[in-house]
Coordinates of C-alpha atoms and ligand atoms in Angstrom, one line a residue:
X276 CA 0.0 0.0 0.0
X277 CA 1.3 3.4 -0.8
X278 CA 1.4 6.2 1.7
X279 CA 2.8 9.8 1.6
X280 CA 5.0 11.3 4.2
X281 CA 6.8 14.7 3.9
X282 CA 5.7 14.6 0.3
X283 CA 7.6 11.4 -0.2
X284 CA 5.6 8.6 -1.8
X285 CA 6.3 5.4 0.2
X286 CA 5.6 1.9 -1.0
X287 CA 6.6 -0.7 1.6
X288 CA 7.9 -4.1 1.0
X289 CA 5.7 -7.1 1.8
X290 CA 8.7 -9.4 2.0
X291 CA 11.2 -8.0 4.6
X292 CA 14.5 -9.7 4.4
X293 CA 15.4 -8.6 7.9
X294 CA 14.9 -12.0 9.6
X295 CA 17.4 -13.6 7.2
X296 CA 20.3 -11.3 8.2
X297 CA 23.0 -12.5 10.6
X298 CA 23.7 -9.3 12.5
X299 CA 26.7 -10.9 14.2
X300 CA 28.5 -11.4 10.9
X301 CA 28.0 -8.4 8.7
X302 CA 30.3 -8.1 5.7
X303 CA 30.9 -4.5 4.5
X304 CA 28.6 -3.3 1.8
X305 CA 27.0 -6.6 0.7
X306 CA 23.7 -6.6 2.6
X307 CA 21.2 -4.0 1.8
X308 CA 18.2 -2.8 3.8
X309 CA 14.6 -3.4 2.7
X310 CA 14.0 0.0 1.1
X311 CA 15.6 2.6 -1.0
X312 CA 15.0 6.2 -1.8
X313 CA 14.6 7.1 -5.5
X314 CA 13.9 10.4 -7.3
X315 CA 14.2 11.3 -10.9
X316 CA 15.1 14.6 -12.5
X317 CA 13.1 15.1 -15.7
X318 CA 12.0 18.1 -17.7
X319 CA 14.2 20.4 -15.7
X320 CA 12.8 19.5 -12.3
X321 CA 12.8 16.8 -9.6
X322 CA 9.8 14.5 -9.8
X323 CA 7.9 13.0 -6.8
X324 CA 10.4 11.6 -4.3
X325 CA 9.7 7.9 -3.6
X326 CA 10.8 5.2 -1.2
X327 CA 10.4 1.8 -2.7
X328 CA 11.4 -1.8 -1.9
X329 CA 15.1 -2.4 -2.6
X330 CA 15.3 -3.6 -6.2
X331 CA 17.3 -3.7 -9.4
X332 CA 17.3 -0.7 -11.7
X333 CA 16.2 -1.1 -15.2
X334 CA 18.3 1.0 -17.5
X335 CA 18.5 1.8 -21.2
X336 CA 21.8 0.4 -22.6
X337 CA 22.7 4.0 -23.8
X338 CA 22.2 5.4 -20.2
X339 CA 24.8 8.1 -20.3
X340 CA 26.3 7.5 -16.9
X341 CA 27.4 4.0 -18.1
X342 CA 29.3 5.6 -21.0
X343 CA 30.7 8.9 -19.9
X344 CA 30.7 8.6 -16.1
X345 CA 28.4 11.4 -15.0
X346 CA 28.0 9.7 -11.7
X347 CA 28.7 10.9 -8.1
X348 CA 28.2 9.4 -4.6
X349 CA 28.4 10.1 -0.9
X350 CA 29.1 7.9 2.1
X351 CA 28.0 8.4 5.7
X352 CA 27.0 6.4 8.7
X353 CA 24.2 6.2 11.3
X354 CA 24.3 4.5 14.6
X355 CA 21.8 3.5 17.3
X356 CA 22.2 4.7 20.8
X357 CA 21.1 2.9 24.0
X358 CA 17.6 4.4 23.8
X359 CA 17.0 3.1 20.3
X360 CA 17.4 6.5 18.6
X361 CA 19.2 6.5 15.3
X362 CA 22.0 9.1 15.1
X363 CA 23.2 10.3 11.7
X364 CA 26.6 12.0 11.8
X365 CA 26.7 15.4 10.0
X366 CA 24.5 14.6 7.1
X367 CA 24.3 18.3 6.2
X368 CA 28.0 18.2 5.2
X369 CA 27.3 15.3 2.9
X370 CA 24.4 17.0 1.3
X371 CA 26.5 20.1 0.6
X372 CA 29.4 18.1 -0.7
X373 CA 27.1 16.1 -2.9
X374 CA 25.9 19.3 -4.6
X375 CA 29.4 20.5 -5.0
X376 CA 30.2 17.3 -6.8
X377 CA 27.1 17.6 -8.9
X378 CA 28.0 21.1 -9.9
X379 CA 31.5 20.0 -11.0
X380 CA 30.1 17.1 -13.0
X381 CA 27.4 19.3 -14.6
X382 CA 24.6 17.4 -12.9
X383 CA 21.4 18.5 -11.4
X384 CA 21.7 19.5 -7.7
X385 CA 19.5 18.0 -5.1
X386 CA 17.8 20.5 -2.7
X387 CA 19.5 20.0 0.7
X388 CA 16.2 19.7 2.5
X389 CA 15.1 16.9 0.1
X390 CA 18.4 15.1 0.5
X391 CA 18.1 15.2 4.3
X392 CA 14.3 14.5 4.4
X393 CA 14.8 11.5 2.1
X394 CA 17.6 10.2 4.3
X395 CA 15.6 10.6 7.5
X396 CA 12.4 9.1 6.1
X397 CA 14.3 6.1 4.6
X398 CA 16.2 5.4 7.8
X399 CA 13.2 5.8 10.0
X400 CA 11.3 3.2 7.8
X401 CA 14.3 0.8 7.9
X402 CA 15.3 1.6 11.5
X403 CA 15.3 -2.0 12.5
X404 CA 18.1 -2.4 10.1
X405 CA 20.4 -0.1 12.1
X406 CA 22.5 -2.5 14.1
X407 CA 23.1 -1.6 17.8
X408 CA 26.1 -3.5 18.9
X409 CA 29.5 -2.0 19.5
X410 CA 31.2 -0.6 16.4
X411 CA 28.3 -1.6 14.1
X412 CA 26.5 1.0 12.0
X413 CA 24.3 1.6 9.1
X414 CA 26.4 2.7 6.1
X415 CA 24.4 5.1 3.9
X416 CA 25.2 5.5 0.2
X417 CA 23.4 8.4 -1.6
X418 CA 24.3 8.5 -5.3
X419 CA 23.3 10.0 -8.6
X420 CA 23.6 8.9 -12.2
X421 CA 22.9 10.6 -15.5
X422 CA 20.0 8.8 -17.2
X423 CA 19.7 10.2 -20.7
X424 CA 19.5 7.3 -23.2
X425 CA 21.7 9.1 -25.7
X426 CA 25.1 8.1 -27.0
X427 CA 26.5 11.6 -27.4
X428 CA 28.6 13.6 -25.1
X429 CA 26.8 16.4 -23.4
X430 CA 25.5 17.0 -19.9
X431 CA 22.5 14.6 -19.4
X432 CA 19.1 16.2 -19.1
X433 CA 17.8 13.5 -16.9
X434 CA 19.2 12.1 -13.6
X435 CA 18.3 9.5 -11.0
X436 CA 19.1 10.2 -7.4
X437 CA 19.1 7.2 -5.0
X438 CA 19.9 6.4 -1.4
X439 CA 20.6 2.8 -0.4
X440 CA 21.8 1.6 3.0
X441 CA 23.8 -1.3 4.4
X442 CA 24.1 -2.6 8.0
X443 CA 27.8 -3.0 8.6
X444 CA 29.9 -4.6 11.3
X445 CA 32.7 -3.1 13.4
X446 CA 35.5 -1.9 11.2
X447 CA 38.8 -3.0 12.7
X448 CA 41.3 -0.5 11.4
X449 CA 44.5 -2.5 11.4
X450 CA 47.5 -0.1 11.2
X451 CA 48.2 0.4 7.5
X452 CA 51.4 0.2 5.5
X453 CA 51.2 2.9 2.8
X454 CA 53.4 3.8 -0.1
X455 CA 54.0 7.3 -1.2
X456 CA 53.1 7.3 -4.9
X457 CA 55.5 9.3 -7.1
X458 CA 54.3 8.4 -10.6
X459 CA 50.5 7.9 -10.8
X460 CA 48.1 10.7 -10.0
X461 CA 44.7 10.7 -8.3
X462 CA 43.8 14.3 -9.1
X463 CA 45.3 17.1 -11.0
X464 CA 44.8 20.8 -10.5
X465 CA 41.8 21.8 -12.5
X466 CA 40.5 18.2 -12.5
X467 CA 37.8 16.5 -10.5
X468 CA 39.6 15.3 -7.4
X469 CA 37.5 17.5 -5.1
X470 CA 34.3 15.8 -6.4
X471 CA 33.2 12.4 -5.1
X472 CA 32.9 11.3 -8.8
X473 CA 32.7 7.6 -9.6
X474 CA 35.6 7.7 -12.2
X475 CA 38.1 8.9 -9.6
X476 CA 37.9 5.5 -7.9
X477 CA 38.2 3.5 -11.1
X478 CA 41.3 5.5 -11.9
X479 CA 42.9 4.7 -8.6
X480 CA 42.5 0.9 -8.7
X481 CA 45.5 0.2 -11.0
X482 CA 48.1 2.1 -9.0
X483 CA 46.7 0.8 -5.8
X484 CA 46.9 -2.8 -7.1
X485 CA 50.6 -2.2 -8.0
X486 CA 51.3 -1.0 -4.5
X487 CA 49.5 -4.0 -3.0
X488 CA 51.8 -6.3 -5.1
X489 CA 54.7 -4.5 -3.3
X490 CA 53.2 -5.3 0.1
X491 CA 51.4 -2.0 0.8
X492 CA 47.8 -1.7 1.7
X493 CA 47.2 1.8 0.3
X494 CA 48.8 4.7 -1.5
X495 CA 49.6 8.2 -0.2
X496 CA 48.8 10.3 -3.2
X497 CA 51.0 13.2 -4.1
X498 CA 50.4 16.3 -6.3
X499 CA 50.2 15.5 -10.0
X500 CA 52.8 18.2 -11.0
X501 CA 55.8 17.5 -8.9
X502 CA 54.9 14.6 -6.6
X503 CA 56.7 16.5 -3.8
X504 CA 53.5 17.3 -1.8
X505 CA 51.3 14.9 0.0
X506 CA 47.6 15.0 -0.7
X507 CA 45.6 12.0 0.6
X508 CA 45.9 8.5 1.8
X509 CA 43.9 6.1 -0.5
X510 CA 40.3 7.2 -0.1
X511 CA 41.0 9.0 3.2
X512 CA 42.4 12.3 4.2
X513 CA 45.8 12.2 5.9
X514 CA 46.9 13.9 9.1
X515 CA 50.3 14.0 10.8
X516 CA 51.4 15.0 14.2
X517 CA 54.9 16.4 14.3
X518 CA 56.4 18.1 17.4
X519 CA 52.9 18.2 19.0
X520 CA 51.6 20.1 16.0
X521 CA 48.8 18.7 13.8
X522 CA 49.8 19.0 10.2
X523 CA 47.6 18.2 7.2
X524 CA 47.5 19.2 3.6
X525 CA 45.2 22.3 3.1
X526 CA 42.3 22.0 0.7
X527 CA 42.7 25.2 -1.2
X528 CA 43.4 23.5 -4.5
X529 CA 40.8 21.3 -6.2
X530 CA 42.8 18.1 -5.8
X531 CA 41.8 17.0 -2.3
X532 CA 38.4 15.7 -1.3
X533 CA 37.1 17.6 1.7
X534 CA 36.4 14.9 4.2
X535 CA 33.8 15.2 6.9
X536 CA 35.9 13.1 9.2
X537 CA 39.1 15.2 8.9
X538 CA 37.1 18.4 9.3
X539 CA 35.6 16.9 12.5
X540 CA 39.0 15.8 13.8
X541 CA 40.5 19.3 13.2
X542 CA 37.6 20.9 15.0
X543 CA 38.0 18.6 18.0
X544 CA 41.7 19.2 18.0
X545 CA 41.2 23.0 18.0
X546 CA 38.7 22.6 20.8
X547 CA 41.3 20.6 22.8
X548 CA 43.8 23.4 22.2
X549 CA 46.1 21.7 19.7
X550 CA 48.1 23.8 17.3
X551 CA 47.0 23.0 13.8
X552 CA 48.7 23.8 10.5
X553 CA 46.7 23.3 7.3
X554 CA 49.2 24.0 4.5
X555 CA 51.1 22.3 1.7
X556 CA 52.9 19.3 3.3
X557 CA 56.2 18.2 1.6
X558 CA 57.1 14.6 1.3
X559 CA 60.6 15.6 2.4
X560 CA 59.5 17.0 5.7
X561 CA 57.6 13.9 6.6
X562 CA 60.6 11.7 5.8
X563 CA 62.9 14.0 7.7
X564 CA 60.5 14.1 10.7
X565 CA 60.4 10.3 10.7
X566 CA 64.3 10.2 10.6
X567 CA 64.8 12.7 13.4
X568 CA 62.1 11.2 15.6
X569 CA 59.8 14.2 15.7
X570 CA 56.9 12.5 13.8
X571 CA 54.6 11.3 16.6
X572 CA 51.5 10.2 14.7
X573 CA 50.2 9.6 11.2
X574 CA 46.7 8.5 10.2
X575 CA 44.0 8.4 7.6
X576 CA 40.7 10.0 8.3
X577 CA 37.5 8.8 6.6
X578 CA 33.9 7.6 7.3
X579 CA 34.6 3.9 6.8
X580 CA 37.4 3.5 9.4
X581 CA 37.1 6.9 11.2
X582 CA 40.8 6.9 12.1
X583 CA 43.2 4.4 10.4
X584 CA 46.7 4.6 11.9
X585 CA 49.6 4.4 9.5
X586 CA 52.3 2.0 10.7
X587 CA 54.8 2.2 7.8
X588 CA 55.5 4.6 5.0
X589 CA 57.2 3.4 1.8
X590 CA 59.1 6.0 -0.2
X591 CA 61.6 5.5 -3.0
X592 CA 62.3 1.9 -2.1
X593 CA 62.8 2.5 1.6
X594 CA 60.1 1.4 4.2
X595 CA 60.0 3.6 7.2
X596 CA 58.6 2.4 10.5
X597 CA 56.4 4.9 12.4
X598 CA 56.0 5.1 16.2
X599 CA 54.2 2.3 18.0
X600 CA 50.4 2.7 17.8
X601 CA 50.0 2.5 21.6
X602 CA 52.3 5.6 22.0
X603 CA 50.1 7.8 19.8
X604 CA 48.5 10.2 22.1
X605 CA 46.4 12.2 19.6
X606 CA 45.0 9.6 17.2
X607 CA 44.1 7.2 20.0
X608 CA 42.3 10.0 22.0
X609 CA 40.5 11.5 19.0
X610 CA 39.4 8.1 17.8
X611 CA 37.9 7.2 21.1
X612 CA 36.1 10.5 21.4
X613 CA 34.6 10.5 17.8
X614 CA 33.6 6.9 18.3
X615 CA 31.7 7.8 21.5
X616 CA 30.4 11.0 19.9
X617 CA 28.8 9.1 17.0
X618 CA 27.0 6.8 19.3
X619 CA 25.7 9.6 21.5
X620 CA 27.9 8.7 24.5
X621 CA 29.3 12.2 24.9
X622 CA 27.6 15.5 24.7
X623 CA 26.8 16.7 21.2
X624 CA 28.7 19.9 21.8
X625 CA 29.2 20.7 18.1
X626 CA 25.6 19.9 17.1
X627 CA 26.7 17.2 14.7
X628 CA 24.1 14.5 15.3
X629 CA 20.8 14.3 13.4
X630 CA 18.4 12.2 15.4
X631 CA 15.8 9.9 13.7
Ligands
LIG45 C1 35.1 10.1 0.8 C2 36.6 10.5 0.7 C3 37.3 10.9 1.8 C4 36.8 11.0 3.2 O1 35.7 11.7 3.4 P1 34.8 11.5 4.7 O2 33.7 12.5 4.5 O3 35.6 11.7 5.9 O4 34.3 10.1 4.6 C5 38.6 11.3 1.6 N1 39.2 11.2 0.4 C6 38.5 10.7 -0.7 C7 39.2 10.6 -2.0 C8 37.2 10.3 -0.5 O5 36.5 9.9 -1.6

């Protein structure tokens, strides 16, 4: 039966798969909740927003996203607190970034209220899918594809915006061994690195695979021009602590994806009184700081792992070992705090949680 809520047309599944899910063994990104949000952009405007049973899409073979990659996505998480409230972490930031990506890829923008209302209504409907055990969460994947059935290159006139969700287990962020990449490039100035555009991830697979063959888990990307400046760690932002100062590449150029996790880490660090430097970070100075013992901490920051400590850095054939994980004051402290924050176990002092 169809109902309407917040102008969203809802058609509920009659065959919930919930009972078949083993919530003690949740693989990442393979199990999807009962419903999805779907809304089409046609004739210059967004049509009726809908929530429908999770199902396959039926697409024309000439669907332009499949040929020319006008496709963007977002990733965020929700968790359940002890009262059964679902807490979504900073979804407004994702809504804004989604539209920044849409703009860069010449796609229709989704009104922020609709993005958030769709998210809220979908998660409320599937709230039993939000796992409540330690470390578990609901991973939320909003995305948009160009849907013109036209084999010609131009911005599509039609788009499909969807939100799907997956219950996921605790993410054990093993310390990662990363390699500083000095040949391949994730993003060039003037390119699309600042957009969460699908093609960026396809382009990163090959260099990442080469690094994995060398025994590294991920790459640290450097700037495309000189490869002398550090940009990101895989699909995470990267943060260093040197001489008690928090140092991270600034986001003034359009080559670095502005992560919600890193922004949150920096805001917390500022609140705790740490000195923070957001500026170009040279590969040289990181290697020098490792060599002279002033590098205290290095980690990736992103939604999936929150904080992923870096254990080793490979550069020009040498593998450098970083300080023992247990001795890392800042990343251990900030990881614990953000983890509690997302679960509503500390005061929401920055007003970051949206309650459903
Ligand atoms: C998504 C993403 C991040 C991290 O962003 P969060 O909002 O913290 O999850 C960092 N770098 C890249 C390239 C990304 O795609």
